[in-house]
């Protein structure tokens, strides 16, 4: 068996003390139970805010790379060309839609 550990979900932040013991205990148990006791192969995502464990292989592709590939599939609206030349199937739909504020005046992605 091969288990991926998404370290981004285990991050702790300064000033929030409740997260630290939980994150550290989870990391220890994952390695001890899944890795050592059950013999699973562990792989981990790499995040600058989590120290890389040299004894655990890094994911390929990384969590961030995989997420970047999935966002256009599950949220294609983020990649609509919101310029005046954008064409949507219905003129009425075009009038009702407006670009999210973070996308106004920006173009992303490519038409498919």
mmCIF file of C-alpha atoms in Angstrom:
data_model
loop_
_atom_site.group_PDB
_atom_site.id
_atom_site.type_symbol
_atom_site.label_atom_id
_atom_site.label_comp_id
_atom_site.label_asym_id
_atom_site.label_seq_id
_atom_site.Cartn_x
_atom_site.Cartn_y
_atom_site.Cartn_z
ATOM 1 C CA UNK A 1 0.000 0.000 0.000
ATOM 2 C CA UNK A 2 1.035 3.559 -0.695
ATOM 3 C CA UNK A 3 -0.338 6.485 1.329
ATOM 4 C CA UNK A 4 0.032 10.152 0.486
ATOM 5 C CA UNK A 5 0.331 12.625 3.337
ATOM 6 C CA UNK A 6 -0.932 16.089 2.440
ATOM 7 C CA UNK A 7 1.264 18.236 4.657
ATOM 8 C CA UNK A 8 -0.637 21.391 3.708
ATOM 9 C CA UNK A 9 -3.502 20.098 5.857
ATOM 10 C CA UNK A 10 -1.183 19.661 8.840
ATOM 11 C CA UNK A 11 0.360 23.141 8.989
ATOM 12 C CA UNK A 12 0.546 25.047 12.251
ATOM 13 C CA UNK A 13 0.676 28.807 12.545
ATOM 14 C CA UNK A 14 2.334 31.086 15.091
ATOM 15 C CA UNK A 15 0.070 32.072 17.955
ATOM 16 C CA UNK A 16 -2.335 29.142 17.505
ATOM 17 C CA UNK A 17 -1.153 26.634 20.096
ATOM 18 C CA UNK A 18 -4.083 24.201 19.767
ATOM 19 C CA UNK A 19 -2.918 22.982 16.347
ATOM 20 C CA UNK A 20 0.645 22.087 17.278
ATOM 21 C CA UNK A 21 0.105 18.993 19.469
ATOM 22 C CA UNK A 22 -2.530 17.609 17.112
ATOM 23 C CA UNK A 23 -0.366 18.041 14.027
ATOM 24 C CA UNK A 24 2.728 16.609 15.679
ATOM 25 C CA UNK A 25 0.812 13.625 17.092
ATOM 26 C CA UNK A 26 -0.804 12.930 13.708
ATOM 27 C CA UNK A 27 2.585 13.054 11.952
ATOM 28 C CA UNK A 28 4.092 10.683 14.518
ATOM 29 C CA UNK A 29 1.166 8.214 14.336
ATOM 30 C CA UNK A 30 1.038 8.222 10.535
ATOM 31 C CA UNK A 31 4.701 7.314 10.373
ATOM 32 C CA UNK A 32 4.573 4.751 13.223
ATOM 33 C CA UNK A 33 1.299 2.982 12.397
ATOM 34 C CA UNK A 34 0.953 3.255 8.621
ATOM 35 C CA UNK A 35 4.646 3.238 7.785
ATOM 36 C CA UNK A 36 6.363 1.108 10.407
ATOM 37 C CA UNK A 37 3.620 -1.176 11.781
ATOM 38 C CA UNK A 38 1.561 -1.770 8.613
ATOM 39 C CA UNK A 39 4.517 -1.453 6.234
ATOM 40 C CA UNK A 40 2.846 1.023 3.886
ATOM 41 C CA UNK A 41 4.953 3.175 1.604
ATOM 42 C CA UNK A 42 4.489 6.796 2.621
ATOM 43 C CA UNK A 43 4.832 9.804 0.326
ATOM 44 C CA UNK A 44 4.390 13.407 1.410
ATOM 45 C CA UNK A 45 3.651 16.735 -0.180
ATOM 46 C CA UNK A 46 6.242 19.421 0.375
ATOM 47 C CA UNK A 47 5.336 22.785 1.833
ATOM 48 C CA UNK A 48 7.757 25.521 2.880
ATOM 49 C CA UNK A 49 5.975 25.754 6.244
ATOM 50 C CA UNK A 50 6.426 22.042 7.043
ATOM 51 C CA UNK A 51 9.891 20.514 7.466
ATOM 52 C CA UNK A 52 10.580 17.918 4.784
ATOM 53 C CA UNK A 53 11.054 14.435 6.279
ATOM 54 C CA UNK A 54 14.038 12.911 4.449
ATOM 55 C CA UNK A 55 12.865 9.388 5.318
ATOM 56 C CA UNK A 56 9.577 9.872 3.413
ATOM 57 C CA UNK A 57 9.500 10.145 -0.384
ATOM 58 C CA UNK A 58 8.074 13.356 -1.848
ATOM 59 C CA UNK A 59 4.898 13.206 -3.944
ATOM 60 C CA UNK A 60 5.133 13.489 -7.681
ATOM 61 C CA UNK A 61 3.224 15.418 -8.838
ATOM 62 C CA UNK A 62 3.049 17.574 -5.749
ATOM 63 C CA UNK A 63 -0.254 18.447 -4.116
ATOM 64 C CA UNK A 64 -0.013 21.987 -5.515
ATOM 65 C CA UNK A 65 0.714 20.741 -9.042
ATOM 66 C CA UNK A 66 -2.194 18.293 -8.905
ATOM 67 C CA UNK A 67 -4.549 20.980 -7.612
ATOM 68 C CA UNK A 68 -3.447 23.323 -10.409
ATOM 69 C CA UNK A 69 -4.437 20.636 -12.936
ATOM 70 C CA UNK A 70 -7.845 19.985 -11.332
ATOM 71 C CA UNK A 71 -9.072 23.548 -10.787
ATOM 72 C CA UNK A 72 -9.712 24.210 -14.517
ATOM 73 C CA UNK A 73 -11.720 20.982 -14.719
ATOM 74 C CA UNK A 74 -13.921 21.513 -11.664
ATOM 75 C CA UNK A 75 -14.071 25.332 -11.776
ATOM 76 C CA UNK A 76 -13.853 26.325 -15.457
ATOM 77 C CA UNK A 77 -15.642 29.602 -14.725
ATOM 78 C CA UNK A 78 -12.341 30.889 -13.333
ATOM 79 C CA UNK A 79 -10.884 30.648 -16.837
ATOM 80 C CA UNK A 80 -13.594 32.301 -18.916
ATOM 81 C CA UNK A 81 -12.269 35.158 -20.987
ATOM 82 C CA UNK A 82 -14.225 38.035 -19.442
ATOM 83 C CA UNK A 83 -13.135 40.580 -22.057
ATOM 84 C CA UNK A 84 -15.621 42.173 -24.455
ATOM 85 C CA UNK A 85 -14.840 39.520 -27.075
ATOM 86 C CA UNK A 86 -15.851 36.649 -24.812
ATOM 87 C CA UNK A 87 -18.619 34.582 -26.261
ATOM 88 C CA UNK A 88 -21.054 32.555 -24.249
ATOM 89 C CA UNK A 89 -23.804 30.433 -25.747
ATOM 90 C CA UNK A 90 -26.627 32.745 -24.714
ATOM 91 C CA UNK A 91 -26.595 36.569 -24.928
ATOM 92 C CA UNK A 92 -28.980 36.659 -21.948
ATOM 93 C CA UNK A 93 -26.553 34.583 -19.914
ATOM 94 C CA UNK A 94 -23.704 36.951 -20.862
ATOM 95 C CA UNK A 95 -25.704 39.909 -19.498
ATOM 96 C CA UNK A 96 -26.409 38.168 -16.193
ATOM 97 C CA UNK A 97 -22.827 37.084 -15.592
ATOM 98 C CA UNK A 98 -20.097 39.381 -14.457
ATOM 99 C CA UNK A 99 -16.497 38.444 -13.779
ATOM 100 C CA UNK A 100 -15.430 37.860 -10.200
ATOM 101 C CA UNK A 101 -13.667 40.972 -8.893
ATOM 102 C CA UNK A 102 -10.311 39.221 -8.840
ATOM 103 C CA UNK A 103 -10.569 38.505 -12.586
ATOM 104 C CA UNK A 104 -11.777 41.867 -13.919
ATOM 105 C CA UNK A 105 -9.484 42.991 -16.698
ATOM 106 C CA UNK A 106 -7.391 39.805 -16.608
ATOM 107 C CA UNK A 107 -7.192 36.886 -18.999
ATOM 108 C CA UNK A 108 -6.278 33.407 -17.867
ATOM 109 C CA UNK A 109 -6.039 30.022 -19.479
ATOM 110 C CA UNK A 110 -6.817 29.139 -23.057
ATOM 111 C CA UNK A 111 -10.044 28.408 -24.888
ATOM 112 C CA UNK A 112 -10.670 24.717 -25.299
#
